[in-house]
Tab-separated table of C-alpha atoms in Angstrom:
chain	number	residue	atom	x	y	z
K	1	MET	CA	-7.133	-71.827	11.437
K	2	TYR	CA	-8.713	-68.802	13.129
K	3	GLN	CA	-5.300	-67.080	13.609
K	4	THR	CA	-4.393	-67.675	9.961
K	5	LYS	CA	-7.675	-66.151	8.812
K	6	ALA	CA	-7.212	-63.177	11.145
K	7	ARG	CA	-3.673	-62.578	9.865
K	8	PHE	CA	-4.923	-62.765	6.281
K	9	THR	CA	-7.684	-60.238	7.025
K	10	LEU	CA	-5.184	-57.890	8.708
K	11	PHE	CA	-2.820	-58.221	5.746
K	12	SER	CA	-5.669	-57.455	3.326
K	13	LEU	CA	-6.636	-54.366	5.275
K	14	LEU	CA	-3.002	-53.197	5.246
K	15	VAL	CA	-2.789	-53.690	1.490
K	16	VAL	CA	-6.009	-51.742	0.982
K	17	ALA	CA	-4.753	-48.927	3.237
K	18	LEU	CA	-1.424	-48.742	1.446
K	19	SER	CA	-3.190	-48.765	-1.908
K	20	ALA	CA	-5.517	-45.951	-0.829
K	21	ASN	CA	-2.582	-43.992	0.510
K	22	ALA	CA	-0.730	-44.451	-2.774
K	23	GLN	CA	-3.747	-43.159	-4.657
K	24	ASN	CA	-3.906	-40.063	-2.430
K	25	THR	CA	-0.289	-39.084	-2.962
K	26	ARG	CA	2.299	-38.929	-5.696
K	27	THR	CA	6.043	-39.330	-5.272
K	28	GLU	CA	8.356	-36.470	-6.165
K	29	HIS	CA	12.051	-36.059	-5.504
K	30	ASP	CA	14.657	-33.336	-5.249
K	31	LEU	CA	18.211	-32.914	-3.969
K	32	LEU	CA	17.237	-34.206	-0.524
K	33	GLY	CA	15.404	-37.313	-1.743
K	34	GLU	CA	11.852	-38.520	-2.329
K	35	LYS	CA	8.728	-37.050	-0.762
K	36	GLN	CA	5.043	-37.872	-0.887
K	37	ILE	CA	2.905	-35.016	-2.227
K	38	PRO	CA	-0.897	-34.906	-1.861
K	39	ALA	CA	-2.347	-36.136	-5.143
K	40	GLU	CA	-4.721	-33.171	-5.424
K	41	ALA	CA	-1.954	-30.615	-4.819
K	42	TYR	CA	-0.634	-28.586	-7.720
K	43	TYR	CA	2.504	-27.687	-5.803
K	44	GLY	CA	5.458	-30.070	-5.672
K	45	VAL	CA	8.314	-31.294	-3.529
K	46	GLN	CA	10.134	-28.016	-2.920
K	47	THR	CA	6.928	-26.258	-1.920
K	48	ALA	CA	6.162	-29.153	0.427
K	49	ARG	CA	9.528	-28.714	2.130
K	50	ALA	CA	8.918	-24.989	2.494
K	51	LEU	CA	5.526	-25.688	4.065
K	52	GLU	CA	7.320	-27.817	6.656
K	53	ASN	CA	10.142	-25.365	7.292
K	54	PHE	CA	8.412	-21.983	7.247
K	55	GLN	CA	5.183	-22.112	9.220
K	56	ILE	CA	5.992	-18.705	10.689
K	57	SER	CA	3.452	-15.921	10.240
K	58	GLY	CA	0.424	-17.664	8.794
K	59	VAL	CA	0.452	-15.060	6.015
K	60	GLN	CA	0.726	-16.980	2.759
K	61	ILE	CA	1.841	-15.357	-0.471
K	62	ASN	CA	-1.717	-15.709	-1.802
K	63	HIS	CA	-2.922	-13.356	0.947
K	64	TYR	CA	-2.221	-10.624	-1.621
K	65	PRO	CA	-3.726	-11.810	-4.950
K	66	GLY	CA	-1.743	-9.182	-6.849
K	67	PHE	CA	1.471	-10.966	-5.934
K	68	VAL	CA	0.175	-14.264	-7.341
K	69	GLU	CA	-0.915	-12.454	-10.500
K	70	ALA	CA	2.547	-10.919	-10.753
K	71	TRP	CA	4.140	-14.372	-10.750
K	72	ALA	CA	1.863	-15.512	-13.560
K	73	ILE	CA	2.858	-12.442	-15.578
K	74	VAL	CA	6.589	-12.933	-14.965
K	75	LYS	CA	6.510	-16.625	-15.844
K	76	LEU	CA	4.418	-15.978	-18.944
K	77	ALA	CA	6.791	-13.239	-20.145
K	78	ALA	CA	9.774	-15.520	-19.537
K	79	ALA	CA	8.197	-18.371	-21.520
K	80	GLN	CA	7.303	-16.022	-24.374
K	81	ALA	CA	10.852	-14.651	-24.445
K	82	ASN	CA	12.381	-18.137	-24.378
K	83	THR	CA	10.185	-19.122	-27.292
K	84	ASP	CA	11.145	-15.958	-29.193
K	85	VAL	CA	14.851	-16.833	-28.952
K	86	GLY	CA	14.310	-20.501	-29.835
K	87	ALA	CA	14.983	-21.971	-26.388
K	88	MET	CA	11.440	-23.211	-25.717
K	89	LYS	CA	9.156	-25.286	-27.933
K	90	PRO	CA	5.904	-23.564	-29.003
K	91	GLU	CA	3.817	-26.396	-27.536
K	92	THR	CA	5.469	-25.877	-24.135
K	93	LEU	CA	4.714	-22.173	-24.326
K	94	ALA	CA	1.105	-22.962	-25.206
K	95	ALA	CA	0.753	-25.117	-22.094
K	96	ILE	CA	2.349	-22.461	-19.876
K	97	GLU	CA	0.123	-19.767	-21.361
K	98	LYS	CA	-2.955	-21.779	-20.404
K	99	ALA	CA	-1.699	-22.084	-16.847
K	100	CYS	CA	-0.735	-18.428	-16.464
K	101	ASN	CA	-4.002	-17.192	-17.945
K	102	ALA	CA	-5.945	-19.417	-15.563
K	103	VAL	CA	-4.103	-17.930	-12.583
K	104	LEU	CA	-4.640	-14.407	-13.939
K	105	ALA	CA	-8.336	-15.269	-14.125
K	106	GLY	CA	-8.269	-15.896	-10.361
K	107	LYS	CA	-8.034	-19.678	-10.369
K	108	TYR	CA	-5.651	-21.915	-8.367
K	109	HIS	CA	-4.603	-19.106	-5.999
K	110	ASP	CA	-5.073	-21.473	-3.043
K	111	GLN	CA	-2.044	-23.443	-4.267
K	112	PHE	CA	0.349	-20.535	-3.709
K	113	LYS	CA	0.778	-21.505	-0.085
K	114	VAL	CA	4.260	-20.698	1.207
K	115	ASP	CA	4.713	-18.267	4.077
K	116	TRP	CA	5.941	-14.751	3.280
K	117	TYR	CA	8.558	-15.181	5.990
K	118	GLN	CA	11.205	-17.535	4.626
K	119	GLY	CA	14.921	-17.913	4.238
K	120	GLY	CA	16.549	-18.406	0.847
K	121	ALA	CA	15.902	-15.016	-0.776
K	122	GLY	CA	12.518	-16.132	-2.090
K	123	THR	CA	13.529	-19.504	-3.542
K	124	SER	CA	10.555	-21.238	-1.918
K	125	THR	CA	8.165	-18.724	-3.448
K	126	ASN	CA	9.720	-19.062	-6.892
K	127	MET	CA	9.528	-22.850	-6.730
K	128	ASN	CA	5.946	-22.702	-5.464
K	129	ALA	CA	5.101	-20.689	-8.590
K	130	ASN	CA	7.142	-22.963	-10.868
K	131	GLU	CA	5.588	-26.174	-9.526
K	132	VAL	CA	2.008	-24.931	-9.459
K	133	LEU	CA	2.151	-23.464	-12.964
K	134	ALA	CA	3.849	-26.599	-14.315
K	135	ASN	CA	1.142	-28.885	-12.916
K	136	ILE	CA	-1.679	-26.608	-14.063
K	137	ALA	CA	-0.087	-26.560	-17.528
K	138	LEU	CA	0.103	-30.348	-17.518
K	139	GLU	CA	-3.468	-30.858	-16.413
K	140	LEU	CA	-4.937	-28.279	-18.821
K	141	SER	CA	-3.002	-29.978	-21.631
K	142	GLY	CA	-4.450	-33.401	-20.887
K	143	HIS	CA	-1.634	-34.805	-18.749
K	144	LYS	CA	-1.290	-35.803	-15.117
K	145	LYS	CA	0.283	-33.798	-12.338
K	146	GLY	CA	3.922	-34.705	-11.904
K	147	GLU	CA	4.548	-35.689	-15.545
K	148	TYR	CA	7.465	-33.291	-15.570
K	149	GLN	CA	9.079	-34.866	-18.608
K	150	ILE	CA	6.500	-32.837	-20.562
K	151	VAL	CA	6.463	-29.544	-18.604
K	152	ASP	CA	9.089	-29.306	-15.867
K	153	PRO	CA	9.136	-26.748	-13.000
K	154	HIS	CA	12.868	-26.173	-13.482
K	155	ASP	CA	13.583	-26.778	-17.131
K	156	ALA	CA	10.418	-25.097	-18.456
K	157	LEU	CA	8.982	-22.682	-15.888
K	158	ASN	CA	12.394	-21.595	-14.607
K	159	MET	CA	14.113	-21.594	-18.006
K	160	SER	CA	16.673	-18.772	-18.373
K	161	GLN	CA	15.853	-17.666	-14.830
K	162	SER	CA	16.933	-17.782	-11.243
K	163	THR	CA	15.008	-16.861	-8.124
K	164	ASN	CA	17.440	-13.958	-7.988
K	165	ASP	CA	15.936	-12.300	-11.040
K	166	SER	CA	12.366	-13.628	-11.146
K	167	TYR	CA	11.608	-12.919	-7.466
K	168	PRO	CA	12.516	-9.193	-7.410
K	169	THR	CA	10.838	-8.785	-10.792
K	170	ALA	CA	7.610	-10.343	-9.512
K	171	ILE	CA	7.706	-7.983	-6.535
K	172	LYS	CA	8.126	-4.984	-8.834
K	173	VAL	CA	5.286	-6.124	-11.088
K	174	ALA	CA	3.028	-6.541	-8.054
K	175	PHE	CA	3.827	-3.005	-6.900
K	176	LEU	CA	3.272	-1.562	-10.368
K	177	LEU	CA	-0.088	-3.279	-10.823
K	178	ARG	CA	-1.383	-1.868	-7.536
K	179	ASN	CA	0.126	1.612	-7.739
K	180	ASP	CA	-2.459	2.756	-10.287
K	181	LYS	CA	-5.248	1.422	-8.083
K	182	LEU	CA	-3.908	3.311	-5.065
K	183	ILE	CA	-3.531	6.528	-7.058
K	184	GLU	CA	-7.083	6.272	-8.399
K	185	GLU	CA	-8.412	6.006	-4.847
K	186	LEU	CA	-6.289	8.933	-3.689
K	187	GLN	CA	-7.722	11.008	-6.526
K	188	ARG	CA	-11.192	10.237	-5.212
K	189	LEU	CA	-10.090	11.296	-1.734
K	190	VAL	CA	-8.677	14.528	-3.169
K	191	ALA	CA	-12.015	15.170	-4.889
K	192	SER	CA	-13.836	14.683	-1.570
K	193	PHE	CA	-11.646	17.257	0.176
K	194	LYS	CA	-12.086	19.683	-2.719
K	195	ALA	CA	-15.856	19.285	-2.514
K	196	LYS	CA	-15.715	20.286	1.148
K	197	GLY	CA	-13.466	23.188	0.259
K	198	LYS	CA	-15.773	24.364	-2.487
K	199	ALA	CA	-18.809	24.253	-0.212
K	200	ASN	CA	-17.056	26.319	2.475
K	201	LEU	CA	-14.710	28.481	0.452
K	202	GLU	CA	-15.786	31.798	2.016
K	203	LEU	CA	-16.643	30.591	5.524
K	204	VAL	CA	-14.159	32.355	7.801
K	205	LYS	CA	-12.447	30.675	10.757
K	206	MET	CA	-9.362	31.213	12.884
K	207	GLY	CA	-6.185	29.532	11.772
K	208	ARG	CA	-3.884	28.190	14.468
K	209	THR	CA	-0.168	27.680	14.893
K	210	GLU	CA	1.203	25.536	17.729
K	211	MET	CA	-2.410	25.151	18.884
K	212	GLN	CA	-2.655	28.901	19.532
K	213	ASP	CA	-4.843	31.446	17.724
K	214	ALA	CA	-3.025	32.775	14.674
K	215	VAL	CA	-4.748	34.665	11.849
K	216	PRO	CA	-7.997	34.204	9.902
K	217	MET	CA	-8.458	31.789	7.035
K	218	THR	CA	-11.456	30.055	5.491
K	219	VAL	CA	-12.671	26.524	5.987
K	220	GLY	CA	-12.428	26.148	2.231
K	221	GLN	CA	-8.754	27.110	2.230
K	222	GLU	CA	-8.100	24.508	4.895
K	223	PHE	CA	-9.785	21.679	3.017
K	224	TYR	CA	-8.284	22.685	-0.322
K	225	GLY	CA	-4.940	22.615	1.475
K	226	TYR	CA	-5.489	18.973	2.386
K	227	ALA	CA	-6.472	18.167	-1.206
K	228	ASN	CA	-3.475	19.921	-2.736
K	229	ALA	CA	-1.099	18.280	-0.279
K	230	LEU	CA	-2.407	14.862	-1.288
K	231	GLU	CA	-2.000	15.717	-4.964
K	232	GLY	CA	1.682	16.235	-4.180
K	233	GLU	CA	1.803	12.684	-2.793
K	234	ILE	CA	0.191	11.350	-5.967
K	235	ARG	CA	2.921	13.015	-8.013
K	236	LEU	CA	5.525	11.442	-5.757
K	237	LEU	CA	4.018	7.963	-6.191
K	238	ARG	CA	4.110	8.369	-9.960
K	239	ASP	CA	7.709	9.516	-9.827
K	240	ALA	CA	8.740	6.689	-7.480
K	241	GLU	CA	7.148	4.151	-9.824
K	242	ARG	CA	9.822	4.930	-12.418
K	243	TYR	CA	12.427	3.269	-10.188
K	244	LEU	CA	10.550	-0.027	-10.551
K	245	TYR	CA	10.719	-0.118	-14.361
K	246	PRO	CA	14.264	-1.555	-14.756
K	247	VAL	CA	14.217	-5.312	-14.087
K	248	ASN	CA	16.996	-7.871	-13.933
K	249	MET	CA	15.279	-10.704	-15.799
K	250	GLY	CA	18.149	-12.467	-17.557
K	251	ALA	CA	20.592	-11.798	-14.743
K	252	THR	CA	20.054	-15.314	-13.311
K	253	ALA	CA	22.251	-16.090	-10.304
K	254	ILE	CA	24.316	-12.934	-9.769
K	255	GLY	CA	23.875	-10.818	-12.864
K	256	THR	CA	26.319	-12.479	-15.249
K	257	GLY	CA	23.503	-14.065	-17.248
K	258	ILE	CA	24.734	-17.635	-17.035
K	259	ASN	CA	22.493	-20.086	-18.996
K	260	VAL	CA	20.615	-17.232	-20.683
K	261	PRO	CA	20.277	-17.249	-24.496
K	262	LYS	CA	21.169	-14.105	-26.386
K	263	GLY	CA	18.311	-11.638	-26.704
K	264	TYR	CA	16.275	-13.158	-23.880
K	265	ALA	CA	16.599	-10.233	-21.438
K	266	GLU	CA	15.371	-7.701	-23.977
K	267	LYS	CA	12.513	-9.916	-25.135
K	268	CYS	CA	11.430	-10.695	-21.586
K	269	ALA	CA	11.327	-7.014	-20.595
K	270	ALA	CA	9.347	-6.222	-23.741
K	271	HIS	CA	6.774	-8.908	-22.934
K	272	LEU	CA	6.541	-7.670	-19.336
K	273	ALA	CA	5.911	-4.158	-20.633
K	274	LYS	CA	3.119	-5.418	-22.888
K	275	LEU	CA	1.515	-7.546	-20.177
K	276	THR	CA	1.589	-4.811	-17.526
K	277	GLY	CA	1.124	-1.715	-19.660
K	278	LYS	CA	4.204	-0.222	-17.977
K	279	PRO	CA	7.475	0.803	-19.679
K	280	ILE	CA	9.537	-2.023	-18.176
K	281	VAL	CA	13.100	-2.242	-19.490
K	282	PRO	CA	16.152	-4.438	-18.875
K	283	ALA	CA	18.455	-3.023	-16.204
K	284	SER	CA	21.540	-1.412	-17.697
K	285	ASP	CA	23.818	-3.280	-15.266
K	286	MET	CA	22.461	-6.680	-14.303
K	287	ILE	CA	24.989	-7.240	-11.531
K	288	ALA	CA	24.108	-3.910	-9.916
K	289	ALA	CA	20.397	-4.582	-10.371
K	290	THR	CA	20.645	-8.000	-8.699
K	291	TRP	CA	22.618	-6.522	-5.795
K	292	ASP	CA	20.715	-3.276	-5.378
K	293	GLN	CA	17.350	-2.546	-3.715
K	294	GLN	CA	16.907	1.065	-4.822
K	295	GLY	CA	13.514	0.558	-6.460
K	296	PHE	CA	12.055	-0.944	-3.288
K	297	VAL	CA	13.584	1.752	-1.069
K	298	VAL	CA	12.351	4.639	-3.228
K	299	TYR	CA	8.821	3.326	-3.690
K	300	SER	CA	8.499	2.422	-0.012
K	301	ALA	CA	9.655	5.927	0.887
K	302	ALA	CA	6.897	7.378	-1.296
K	303	LEU	CA	4.325	5.276	0.563
K	304	LYS	CA	5.791	6.512	3.847
K	305	SER	CA	5.487	10.113	2.689
K	306	LEU	CA	1.846	9.497	1.792
K	307	ALA	CA	1.248	7.900	5.195
K	308	ILE	CA	2.745	10.908	6.960
K	309	LYS	CA	0.503	13.278	5.009
K	310	LEU	CA	-2.627	11.228	5.677
K	311	SER	CA	-1.736	10.998	9.350
K	312	LYS	CA	-1.293	14.759	9.590
K	313	ILE	CA	-4.713	15.298	8.009
K	314	ALA	CA	-6.310	12.701	10.281
K	315	SER	CA	-4.778	14.297	13.372
K	316	ASP	CA	-6.041	17.727	12.290
K	317	LEU	CA	-9.559	16.347	11.913
K	318	ILE	CA	-9.368	14.803	15.386
K	319	LEU	CA	-8.487	18.220	16.820
K	320	LEU	CA	-11.092	20.108	14.810
K	321	THR	CA	-13.869	17.762	15.949
K	322	SER	CA	-12.695	17.612	19.586
K	323	GLY	CA	-15.250	18.214	22.297
K	324	PRO	CA	-18.051	18.597	21.569
K	325	ARG	CA	-18.524	20.879	24.579
K	326	ALA	CA	-14.955	21.150	25.870
K	327	GLY	CA	-12.929	21.156	22.659
K	328	LEU	CA	-12.612	23.008	19.365
K	329	PHE	CA	-15.781	21.495	17.868
K	330	GLU	CA	-15.368	23.343	14.565
K	331	ILE	CA	-16.495	20.349	12.504
K	332	ASN	CA	-18.618	17.234	12.943
K	333	LEU	CA	-17.517	13.810	11.780
K	334	PRO	CA	-20.090	11.105	11.036
K	335	ALA	CA	-21.045	9.207	14.193
K	336	LEU	CA	-20.209	5.585	13.396
K	337	GLN	CA	-20.385	3.780	16.725
K	338	PRO	CA	-20.594	4.360	20.492
K	339	GLY	CA	-17.244	5.525	21.794
K	340	SER	CA	-17.126	4.145	25.299
K	341	SER	CA	-18.231	1.186	27.360
K	342	ILE	CA	-18.561	3.423	30.421
K	343	MET	CA	-19.179	7.021	29.276
K	344	PRO	CA	-22.705	7.458	27.836
K	345	GLY	CA	-23.036	9.646	24.772
K	346	LYS	CA	-19.354	9.552	23.832
K	347	VAL	CA	-18.552	9.141	20.120
K	348	ASN	CA	-14.943	8.752	19.033
K	349	PRO	CA	-13.272	9.874	15.766
K	350	VAL	CA	-12.629	6.265	14.824
K	351	MET	CA	-11.843	6.745	11.133
K	352	PRO	CA	-9.090	9.343	11.645
K	353	GLU	CA	-7.738	7.143	14.431
K	354	LEU	CA	-7.737	4.166	12.051
K	355	MET	CA	-5.880	6.258	9.505
K	356	ASN	CA	-3.217	7.038	12.090
K	357	ILE	CA	-2.818	3.381	13.058
K	358	VAL	CA	-2.328	2.417	9.416
K	359	ALA	CA	0.040	5.338	8.818
K	360	PHE	CA	2.199	4.288	11.749
K	361	ARG	CA	2.342	0.752	10.378
K	362	VAL	CA	3.366	2.003	6.921
K	363	ILE	CA	6.100	4.159	8.458
K	364	ALA	CA	7.362	1.115	10.361
K	365	ASN	CA	7.210	-0.996	7.190
K	366	ASP	CA	9.381	1.552	5.421
K	367	TYR	CA	12.011	1.208	8.118
K	368	ALA	CA	11.865	-2.569	7.667
K	369	VAL	CA	12.562	-2.088	3.948
K	370	ASP	CA	15.523	0.142	4.802
K	371	LEU	CA	16.953	-2.489	7.162
K	372	GLY	CA	16.529	-5.267	4.630
K	373	ALA	CA	17.988	-3.213	1.781
K	374	HIS	CA	21.265	-2.465	3.502
K	375	SER	CA	21.749	-5.868	5.110
K	376	GLY	CA	22.227	-8.138	2.084
K	377	GLN	CA	25.698	-9.541	1.495
K	378	LEU	CA	27.774	-9.342	-1.672
K	379	GLU	CA	26.016	-10.168	-4.978
K	380	LEU	CA	22.513	-10.834	-3.631
K	381	ASN	CA	20.138	-9.549	-0.992
K	382	ALA	CA	18.528	-12.432	0.882
K	383	TYR	CA	16.049	-10.105	2.592
K	384	GLU	CA	13.939	-9.280	-0.447
K	385	PRO	CA	10.931	-11.159	1.028
K	386	LEU	CA	10.810	-8.559	3.798
K	387	ALA	CA	10.766	-5.706	1.286
K	388	GLY	CA	8.093	-7.449	-0.753
K	389	LEU	CA	5.786	-8.108	2.175
K	390	ALA	CA	6.319	-4.715	3.836
K	391	VAL	CA	5.540	-2.698	0.722
K	392	ILE	CA	2.662	-4.789	-0.579
K	393	GLU	CA	1.089	-4.669	2.895
K	394	SER	CA	1.522	-0.893	2.995
K	395	GLN	CA	-0.089	-0.527	-0.424
K	396	ALA	CA	-3.068	-2.650	0.567
K	397	LEU	CA	-3.557	-0.929	3.930
K	398	LEU	CA	-3.344	2.561	2.455
K	399	TYR	CA	-5.804	1.714	-0.299
K	400	ARG	CA	-8.428	0.105	1.944
K	401	THR	CA	-8.109	2.723	4.661
K	402	SER	CA	-8.354	5.588	2.184
K	403	VAL	CA	-11.638	4.145	0.921
K	404	ALA	CA	-13.029	3.839	4.455
K	405	PHE	CA	-11.698	7.270	5.475
K	406	ARG	CA	-13.303	8.908	2.441
K	407	GLU	CA	-16.657	7.143	2.561
K	408	LYS	CA	-17.171	7.023	6.327
K	409	CYS	CA	-15.503	10.267	7.369
K	410	VAL	CA	-14.564	12.951	4.834
K	411	ASP	CA	-17.730	12.762	2.732
K	412	GLY	CA	-19.855	13.231	5.852
K	413	ILE	CA	-18.026	16.177	7.453
K	414	THR	CA	-20.198	19.151	8.395
K	415	VAL	CA	-19.103	22.544	9.716
K	416	ASN	CA	-20.304	24.238	12.911
K	417	ASP	CA	-20.810	27.815	11.648
K	418	LYS	CA	-21.919	29.228	15.012
K	419	VAL	CA	-18.801	27.964	16.748
K	420	LEU	CA	-16.590	29.506	14.063
K	421	ASN	CA	-18.399	32.840	14.349
K	422	ARG	CA	-17.981	32.896	18.125
K	423	TYR	CA	-14.256	32.254	17.800
K	424	MET	CA	-13.930	35.063	15.268
K	425	GLU	CA	-15.804	37.500	17.527
K	426	THR	CA	-13.608	36.799	20.531
K	427	THR	CA	-10.246	36.166	18.925
K	428	VAL	CA	-7.201	38.339	19.504
K	429	GLY	CA	-5.465	36.958	16.411
K	430	ILE	CA	-6.660	39.671	14.056
K	431	VAL	CA	-4.469	42.186	15.917
K	432	THR	CA	-1.640	41.017	13.650
K	433	ALA	CA	-3.229	43.053	10.860
K	434	LEU	CA	-2.536	46.243	12.857
K	435	ASN	CA	1.249	45.792	12.828
K	436	PRO	CA	1.794	47.995	9.738
K	437	ILE	CA	-0.453	50.729	11.183
K	438	ILE	CA	0.373	51.029	14.901
K	439	GLY	CA	3.529	48.897	15.095
K	440	TYR	CA	4.244	45.534	16.676
K	441	GLU	CA	4.808	46.889	20.212
K	442	LYS	CA	1.499	48.775	20.396
K	443	ALA	CA	-0.324	45.815	18.859
K	444	THR	CA	1.235	43.572	21.507
K	445	GLU	CA	-0.088	45.897	24.243
K	446	LEU	CA	-3.590	45.656	22.810
K	447	ALA	CA	-3.358	41.882	22.647
K	448	GLY	CA	-2.170	41.721	26.244
K	449	GLU	CA	-5.026	43.908	27.422
K	450	ALA	CA	-7.529	41.780	25.520
K	451	TYR	CA	-6.291	38.647	27.266
K	452	LYS	CA	-6.295	40.308	30.715
K	453	THR	CA	-9.787	41.766	30.380
K	454	ASN	CA	-11.243	38.838	28.448
K	455	LYS	CA	-12.441	41.258	25.810
K	456	GLY	CA	-12.306	40.882	22.054
K	457	ILE	CA	-9.695	42.911	20.203
K	458	LEU	CA	-12.368	44.765	18.223
K	459	GLU	CA	-14.079	45.796	21.453
K	460	ILE	CA	-10.847	47.361	22.780
K	461	ILE	CA	-10.092	49.082	19.471
K	462	ARG	CA	-13.522	50.686	19.572
K	463	GLU	CA	-13.208	51.662	23.237
K	464	LYS	CA	-9.868	53.351	22.663
K	465	HIS	CA	-10.936	54.882	19.333
K	466	ILE	CA	-7.826	53.457	17.672
K	467	LEU	CA	-9.674	52.992	14.388
K	468	THR	CA	-12.893	54.374	12.917
K	469	GLU	CA	-15.670	51.995	11.932
K	470	ALA	CA	-14.756	52.574	8.318
K	471	GLN	CA	-11.127	51.646	9.032
K	472	ILE	CA	-12.214	48.560	10.978
K	473	GLN	CA	-14.274	47.410	8.010
K	474	GLN	CA	-11.421	48.159	5.665
K	475	LEU	CA	-8.488	46.815	7.668
K	476	LEU	CA	-9.948	44.109	9.910
K	477	ASP	CA	-12.574	42.538	7.700
K	478	PRO	CA	-11.943	38.832	8.407
K	479	VAL	CA	-12.649	37.817	4.822
K	480	LYS	CA	-10.011	40.229	3.527
K	481	LEU	CA	-7.548	39.026	6.165
K	482	THR	CA	-7.733	35.495	4.771
K	483	GLY	CA	-6.083	36.567	1.522
K	484	LEU	CA	-8.639	34.471	-0.321
K	485	ASP	CA	-7.985	34.409	-4.057
K	486	LYS	CA	-10.821	32.550	-5.752
K	487	SER	CA	-8.809	32.245	-8.947
K	488	GLN	CA	-6.656	29.666	-7.149
K	489	TYR	CA	-9.657	27.355	-7.003
K	490	PRO	CA	-10.783	26.941	-10.620
K	491	ASP	CA	-13.173	24.144	-9.726
K	492	LYS	CA	-15.113	26.682	-7.622
C-alpha cells in the first residue's frame, strides 16, 4: 500500500514537472526536426540552432544597435515593396510594420542574440531577424508566438528575399546610418583644432622634418594643418558612402531574382531610400552585386585612411608634449591620471595613445575586410559577416575615441610660449633663409660653426657682420619666414 502511494506521488510529480516544462517552452521544427524553444523567446528554431553552434566570440549582433535597426529597416522596406506589387496582404504588412517600428524604437534588441562569428554567409543572422520580427508581429497583433500560419518567418518576413541579398543590404544600411554620426563628430574635432589654430595663429615655433630643426612656422599653422587634413578625410568618407548606395535586394540566391515578383527590386530600393534618407538604388547587375564586395572594401578603406590621419596627429601630439624637462615640451595636454605605478609625478599622454591603439585596430580591420572580400567562391561571398563586424566595429571605435580625444585632450591643449621662444633664439634652422643671399655652401658653413660653438645663428651673423640689423629684421624675421597668409584662415 505504501509503495503504491509512493509510486503515485512520484508519477504525479513527474506529470506536474512535464506540464510546467511544456508551459515554459514551445515546439518548433525545421529541416532537422523539432526543437523546444523557450516560451518567452521571440526567436525561433533556426536561431536556437545558431546559439548552439556559434558560441564563439561572445559578441552578439545586438552589441551594435545600429545593425539591429538596419535589419528592421530592411525587413520593413521588403514588406512594403511586396505589398506594393501585390505579393503580401495589407494586414500582414500592418503586423510587420508594428514589429519593425517597435525594434526601431529600441525594443526587443535583446532577442537579436546570434554571434557575429558564424558560418553560412549570415543565414543565422537573417533568420534571427525573421523569427524575432515574426513573433513580435504576432504578439502585437493579438496572437501567440509561434502561430506562423498568420505571420511566418520565411513566407512573410523573408518574402522575395534570400540571406544573400538581405544580409549585405542590412550591413550597408547600418554603415550608412552611422556614417553621418561619425562625420558630425569629426566636424566637431576639426572645429576644436581650428580653435587652437585661431588662438595661436601668430605664435612662432620651429618646424621639424625627420625630428630635426627645419624652418619656422606658427603654432596656428600646425593646428590648422591638422584640421584641414581631417576635413580631407570627411570628404573621403562622403565619397566612399556612394559605393554603399547600390543594393541587391531582389537578387535572392545568386542574383537571378528567382521567386521575386516584377517591380519588387525597384520598390524595395525606393522604400529603403525613404526610410534611410539616402539615395539607395537597385544594383545595375544583381549577379555582380551579390558576388562583389566593392562597397565594403571602399568604405573600409576610407575608415583606414581616417585612422591613419588620426594616428599621425596623435603621434605628433605625443612628441610635442614629450618631457616635460627632457623632451620637446612645446604643448601641455590635460593631465588625466597618474602615469606610473613606480615613477612619482609622471603623467602619460593617454588620449593620444588611445587614439593610436584604436587606429591600429581599424587598420587591422581593414585588412580583414580585404581578406574576406577576395576569398569568397563563385556567386556568393560567405565571409560577409567578417566585413560587417570589422567595419561596424571600426565605425564605433573611431566615433567614441574621437569624442574622448576631443573632449579630454584637444580642447584642453595649452602652449608653452617660453619654450618656443627659447627654441627660436637658439635654432640654426633660420639659416635656410640666407641661401638666396650668401649661397648654400656659405650658409652650410655658418650652420656648422653654430653647431660646433653652440651659438645661435643670429649671434654668429652679428659677430661676422654678415648682415646689418636692418637686414636681419628684414630677412630673418621669424614671422615673415613662416609665410603666414591670414587670408587662408577666414575663420580668424
